[in-house]
Amino acid sequence: MPNLLVPRTADYFTKSITSTTATANMEDCNHRQHQQQQQTPTSSSPPIGTCCKCGGPTTFAPPPPSPSFSEISPPPTYRPIRAPAIPPDPTSQRAIMLAPIPQSHPVPPLRDFNFVTPTKRIRSPDDIVHFHNSDSGKHFLGFIVSLSDSIRGRKISDPCHVSQNVTAIVSIIETLTLWVDEIPPVQQAARYGNIAYRTWHEKLVENAESLMMQILHEDVKQAKVEVAAYFTDSFGNASRIDYGTGHETNFAAWLYCLARLEEIVEEDYTAVVSRVFVKYIDLMRKLQLVYCLEPAGSHGVWGLDDYQFLPYIFGASQLIDHKYMKPKSIHNTDILENFSKEYMYLACIVFIRKVKKGAFAEHSPMLDDISGVPNWNKVNTGLLKMYKAEVLEKVPIMQHFLFGSIIEW
């Protein structure tokens, strides 16, 4: 069946040829009549036109102008139902490759306690530049690099120092996971965005400050108003029922706030990744599957992942200098099956293969390309640069980031 939205090329040529032939025939006819008039002199009607062949006077009117292309067959107005995915800008990719590798920075402890309700401050690219040039931006990115370094070459199950506060944070996430079981999804026609998620999120907001009290020491109890704002924005948006890398970044910001308040220290970083962050990712995957959260700001097939970014950074760090597993090992089904519970990067690949059908190179071309990188160290440093450029430097994502007395503007 022919596509009715796209005009056939033959139609254009057929109509153009027909019009051209008719015009030529008319010109020849006028020219013959002009010759006859010259051979048979008459004194009646004066000339009213000009011969198209020789330019002499003729009693015949000039031929009508041929219709334009748009009048013959105007091109159809075609508007796709949904705009196609836009491939990444090669100029932007080159800028990422040439950018310096982010470095770790120690988190400066907060000394002046003047807690406020955090607000949004980023509205333009100039604000993005201001944030990254500030101490807050440098220390926050340095904190993420420090978390990545802390898990380097380690499995999730490897023993590590687990403080009382880390245990309390894990307990809080487990509580949120139980709430998902208590609030089942409702029957609805929409494919994405089960409205039962709003009930779950409302319960989260109502109990956020009391949950923070389980972590904060007595001298920083008043910080609950500030850290709770980052915490509640770490699990998706209740009105849009979506989740993306911006919410994941808020969870990292919440952990950074706890580090500035010295509720977690550098000794805890390994457990923060292997215990806390792993639990957080498990909870988010459960929320995505149960309540069908829509991806927030996804780049489609041209993005790294519809929902997450940081587990790829931490997971690549885990696999640095591994004797047997290389980036191309993500295509080995046996490796994924046997080691995905120990390495976050492999767990991400398993989850993608679970929720997406078809050839891996078609639905996840960026991850497929990364699998051709020779070693995990290059993957890790490349993802860190990409996270800075594609998440922390994007206004649509960072316009929702909060600033207060702990993360100062």
XYZ file of C-alpha atoms in Angstrom:
409
model
C 0.000 0.000 0.000
C 1.560 3.358 -0.988
C 2.347 5.906 1.673
C -0.317 8.593 1.281
C 1.726 11.114 3.290
C 4.635 11.175 0.827
C 3.856 12.217 -2.756
C 5.285 9.968 -5.430
C 8.255 11.395 -7.310
C 6.738 10.180 -10.627
C 3.720 12.423 -10.030
C 5.924 15.509 -9.988
C 7.678 14.575 -13.222
C 4.437 13.553 -15.035
C 2.720 16.836 -14.255
C 5.780 18.914 -15.117
C 6.230 17.158 -18.484
C 2.517 17.535 -19.378
C 2.619 21.253 -18.587
C 5.824 21.796 -20.569
C 4.467 19.933 -23.640
C 1.233 21.905 -23.667
C 3.112 25.204 -23.462
C 5.446 24.233 -26.326
C 2.525 23.205 -28.551
C 0.821 26.526 -27.917
C 3.988 28.462 -28.801
C 4.435 26.526 -32.074
C 0.822 27.190 -33.001
C 1.253 30.926 -32.372
C 4.446 30.994 -34.406
C 2.808 29.285 -37.442
C -0.096 31.676 -37.247
C 2.375 34.585 -37.142
C 4.127 33.279 -40.301
C 0.802 32.924 -42.072
C -0.104 36.483 -41.135
C 3.182 37.734 -42.593
C 2.567 35.834 -45.857
C -1.116 36.983 -46.124
C -1.237 40.709 -45.466
C -4.370 42.083 -43.866
C -5.355 45.529 -42.851
C -7.899 44.604 -40.241
C -7.000 43.691 -36.665
C -3.887 45.330 -35.256
C -1.243 43.216 -33.549
C -1.982 42.581 -29.887
C 0.911 40.349 -28.887
C 4.484 39.301 -29.577
C 5.591 36.053 -31.141
C 7.427 33.841 -28.631
C 9.745 32.486 -31.375
C 10.921 35.493 -33.399
C 9.643 38.470 -31.377
C 7.511 39.849 -34.212
C 3.998 41.287 -33.747
C 1.058 38.881 -33.747
C -2.701 39.092 -33.286
C -2.662 36.164 -30.919
C -2.494 36.819 -27.184
C 0.561 35.489 -25.378
C 0.137 32.050 -23.774
C -1.020 32.035 -20.180
C 1.790 31.674 -17.625
C 2.458 28.122 -16.612
C 1.406 27.321 -13.078
C 4.102 27.162 -10.448
C 5.237 23.928 -8.835
C 3.231 24.593 -5.693
C 0.058 25.114 -7.732
C 0.542 21.916 -9.718
C 1.125 19.654 -6.732
C 1.709 21.349 -3.400
C 3.828 19.257 -1.022
C 1.795 17.791 1.848
C 2.090 19.158 5.355
C 3.411 16.204 7.354
C 3.709 16.452 11.110
C 4.957 13.351 12.893
C 3.040 12.200 15.933
C 6.206 12.380 18.004
C 9.473 14.093 17.214
C 12.243 11.610 16.394
C 15.156 11.146 18.769
C 17.967 13.586 18.039
C 21.422 12.008 17.928
C 24.039 13.552 20.189
C 25.919 16.547 18.874
C 29.413 15.421 17.780
C 30.784 18.823 18.805
C 29.443 18.277 22.316
C 30.909 14.777 22.427
C 34.310 16.114 21.409
C 34.100 18.770 24.133
C 33.410 16.018 26.683
C 36.405 14.022 25.455
C 38.725 17.042 25.729
C 37.396 18.140 29.134
C 39.596 17.528 32.192
C 38.803 14.536 34.358
C 36.908 15.579 37.524
C 38.982 15.127 40.666
C 37.977 14.190 44.201
C 37.766 16.894 46.869
C 37.385 16.552 50.638
C 33.992 17.720 51.870
C 34.366 20.845 54.026
C 32.409 20.473 57.294
C 29.698 23.038 57.992
C 30.590 25.365 60.871
C 27.874 28.033 60.833
C 24.415 26.629 61.518
C 21.803 28.869 59.988
C 19.455 26.387 58.344
C 16.831 27.574 55.867
C 14.340 26.031 53.490
C 16.344 25.495 50.268
C 15.176 27.122 47.028
C 15.837 26.853 43.281
C 18.354 29.334 41.879
C 19.450 28.054 38.450
C 17.521 29.579 35.539
C 20.062 30.090 32.726
C 23.398 28.818 31.359
C 25.115 31.690 33.182
C 23.770 30.299 36.457
C 25.228 26.903 35.526
C 28.637 28.522 35.038
C 28.277 30.319 38.373
C 27.488 27.050 40.147
C 30.441 25.143 38.694
C 32.843 27.979 39.442
C 31.665 28.156 43.046
C 33.071 26.133 45.929
C 29.712 24.365 46.284
C 29.827 23.071 42.706
C 33.456 21.958 42.934
C 33.011 20.215 46.284
C 29.781 18.495 45.234
C 31.336 17.027 42.078
C 34.452 16.163 44.068
C 32.259 14.295 46.563
C 30.825 12.131 43.768
C 34.351 11.377 42.516
C 35.352 10.429 46.070
C 32.435 7.995 46.285
C 33.536 6.488 42.975
C 37.128 6.118 44.191
C 35.993 4.501 47.454
C 34.413 1.516 45.665
C 37.256 0.979 43.190
C 38.072 -2.695 42.706
C 35.546 -3.805 45.340
C 32.488 -6.054 45.131
C 29.200 -5.095 46.757
C 29.461 -7.948 49.268
C 33.043 -7.140 50.321
C 33.282 -6.298 54.041
C 33.651 -2.616 54.874
C 33.193 -0.203 57.764
C 29.472 0.323 58.432
C 28.736 3.089 60.931
C 25.585 3.541 62.971
C 24.354 6.318 60.687
C 24.888 4.217 57.551
C 22.816 1.489 59.169
C 20.114 4.058 59.985
C 20.039 5.293 56.373
C 19.710 1.724 55.066
C 16.854 1.173 57.527
C 15.073 4.294 56.230
C 15.297 3.084 52.621
C 14.018 -0.327 53.650
C 11.041 1.404 55.291
C 10.272 3.224 52.049
C 10.465 -0.103 50.226
C 7.878 -1.612 52.589
C 5.522 1.285 51.838
C 5.506 0.232 48.183
C 4.122 -3.159 49.243
C 1.500 -1.443 51.417
C 0.347 0.861 48.580
C -0.384 -1.326 45.519
C -0.906 0.208 42.069
C -4.475 0.989 41.019
C -6.181 -0.228 37.857
C -6.074 2.468 35.186
C -5.995 2.829 31.423
C -2.795 4.894 31.221
C 0.359 2.947 30.515
C 2.705 5.246 32.468
C 2.244 7.025 35.768
C 0.143 4.972 38.154
C -1.595 7.459 40.447
C -0.972 5.225 43.482
C 2.581 6.622 43.380
C 1.197 9.962 44.569
C -0.106 8.259 47.692
C 3.323 6.740 48.307
C 5.063 10.080 47.720
C 2.602 11.924 49.959
C 3.430 9.509 52.774
C 7.128 10.153 52.108
C 6.682 13.930 52.423
C 4.597 13.623 55.587
C 7.237 11.495 57.327
C 10.383 13.042 55.849
C 11.392 15.204 58.810
C 10.772 12.424 61.341
C 12.890 10.103 59.214
C 15.689 12.692 59.184
C 15.573 12.806 62.982
C 16.751 9.178 63.000
C 20.061 10.302 61.481
C 20.785 13.835 62.713
C 22.601 14.410 65.986
C 21.200 16.734 68.626
C 23.303 19.754 67.681
C 22.079 19.717 64.049
C 18.456 18.684 64.571
C 17.292 21.952 63.023
C 18.886 20.909 59.747
C 15.900 18.613 59.152
C 14.048 21.373 57.281
C 16.914 21.620 54.797
C 18.002 18.022 54.306
C 14.397 16.781 54.107
C 13.855 18.898 50.981
C 16.665 17.083 49.149
C 15.461 13.735 50.466
C 11.843 14.085 49.299
C 12.986 15.195 45.841
C 15.211 12.130 45.436
C 12.462 9.663 44.545
C 10.651 11.296 41.645
C 8.027 13.960 41.053
C 4.513 13.328 42.378
C 2.640 15.622 39.981
C 4.320 14.323 36.803
C 4.842 10.800 38.203
C 8.297 10.631 36.661
C 11.885 10.028 37.711
C 15.271 10.782 36.152
C 18.898 11.727 36.676
C 17.915 15.019 38.306
C 16.197 13.168 41.160
C 19.172 10.817 41.424
C 21.407 13.893 41.700
C 19.234 15.152 44.554
C 19.892 11.898 46.401
C 23.625 12.471 45.945
C 23.098 16.046 47.191
C 21.294 14.680 50.261
C 24.287 12.445 51.012
C 26.584 15.438 50.473
C 24.559 17.433 53.028
C 24.985 14.610 55.551
C 28.724 14.649 54.849
C 28.914 18.408 55.447
C 27.036 17.898 58.719
C 29.570 15.137 59.539
C 26.814 12.567 59.909
C 28.807 10.501 57.429
C 32.577 10.750 57.124
C 35.129 9.663 54.536
C 35.551 6.322 56.270
C 31.868 5.625 55.488
C 32.109 6.283 51.742
C 32.569 2.649 50.725
C 29.484 1.632 52.707
C 27.573 4.651 51.378
C 28.005 3.220 47.872
C 27.861 -0.527 48.497
C 25.110 -0.454 51.127
C 23.141 2.810 50.890
C 23.296 3.566 47.165
C 22.671 -0.038 46.154
C 19.537 -0.061 48.358
C 18.445 3.230 46.816
C 18.785 1.877 43.261
C 16.860 -1.267 44.219
C 14.048 0.890 45.617
C 13.948 3.086 42.504
C 13.745 0.073 40.209
C 10.878 -1.247 42.268
C 9.089 2.116 42.051
C 9.656 2.192 38.290
C 8.178 -1.269 37.804
C 5.291 -1.053 40.279
C 4.108 2.493 39.547
C 5.388 2.724 35.946
C 7.266 5.977 36.511
C 7.850 7.872 33.288
C 11.465 8.772 32.427
C 12.108 12.440 33.200
C 13.952 14.167 30.369
C 15.092 10.948 28.707
C 17.147 11.175 25.497
C 15.619 7.924 24.246
C 18.035 5.594 22.503
C 20.658 8.355 22.414
C 20.892 8.523 26.208
C 22.940 6.375 28.558
C 19.906 5.202 30.550
C 16.285 6.300 30.863
C 16.526 6.744 34.646
C 20.015 6.365 36.156
C 23.592 7.558 35.675
C 25.573 7.268 38.904
C 25.448 3.435 39.205
C 27.320 3.251 35.889
C 30.062 5.488 37.302
C 30.321 3.538 40.548
C 29.942 0.201 38.753
C 32.732 0.979 36.285
C 34.975 1.923 39.232
C 34.251 -1.466 40.820
C 35.539 -3.256 37.719
C 38.769 -1.280 37.250
C 41.742 -3.676 36.897
C 39.502 -6.744 36.989
C 41.456 -9.719 35.668
C 38.749 -11.231 33.501
C 35.809 -8.886 32.980
C 36.247 -6.204 30.339
C 33.735 -3.626 29.052
C 32.785 -6.034 26.246
C 31.786 -8.616 28.874
C 28.344 -6.983 29.136
C 27.418 -9.037 26.047
C 28.187 -12.308 27.839
C 24.967 -13.716 29.285
C 26.769 -16.047 31.722
C 28.803 -13.188 33.196
C 25.699 -11.055 33.634
C 23.826 -13.883 35.306
C 26.614 -14.802 37.726
C 28.066 -11.397 38.656
C 25.260 -8.815 38.379
C 24.581 -9.021 42.130
C 28.186 -8.013 42.874
C 28.760 -5.253 40.302
C 26.416 -2.319 39.776
C 27.342 -1.803 36.123
C 26.357 -5.357 35.260
C 23.171 -5.018 37.311
C 22.209 -1.983 35.203
C 22.699 -3.981 32.003
C 20.581 -6.850 33.351
C 17.767 -4.457 34.274
C 17.831 -2.831 30.831
C 17.653 -6.219 29.128
C 14.714 -7.049 31.376
C 12.607 -3.981 30.568
C 13.617 -3.448 26.923
C 13.137 -5.876 24.075
C 15.041 -6.244 20.840
C 18.692 -6.022 19.926
C 20.823 -4.366 22.612
C 22.688 -2.247 20.052
C 19.362 -0.827 18.832
C 17.739 0.181 22.148
C 20.994 1.069 23.951
C 23.514 2.178 21.296
C 25.538 4.331 23.707
C 26.114 1.468 26.138
C 26.920 -0.751 23.176
C 29.535 1.773 22.020
C 31.020 2.019 25.519
C 31.490 -1.761 25.527
C 34.173 -1.224 22.865
C 36.342 0.874 25.213
C 39.517 -1.091 26.061
C 39.422 -0.856 29.876
C 37.195 0.116 32.794
C 39.366 3.015 33.898
C 38.628 4.822 30.644
C 34.934 3.996 31.046
C 34.897 5.420 34.566
C 36.698 8.675 33.732
C 34.652 9.126 30.558
C 31.386 8.680 32.460
C 32.489 11.197 35.091
C 33.130 13.796 32.390
C 29.861 12.903 30.714
C 27.931 13.209 33.997
C 29.293 16.704 34.521
C 28.450 17.760 30.957
C 25.123 15.983 30.432
C 23.609 16.272 33.911
C 25.283 18.914 36.064
C 25.630 21.395 33.190
C 22.124 21.063 31.747
C 19.638 23.789 32.692
C 16.503 21.576 32.237
C 17.909 19.226 34.894
C 19.678 21.607 37.250
C 16.873 24.194 37.307
C 15.265 21.974 39.964
C 18.408 21.763 42.108
C 18.090 23.295 45.575
C 20.367 25.704 47.409
C 20.358 26.663 51.070
C 22.893 27.080 53.848
C 24.506 23.647 53.372
C 24.839 23.802 49.563
C 25.303 27.523 49.152
C 24.586 29.468 45.980
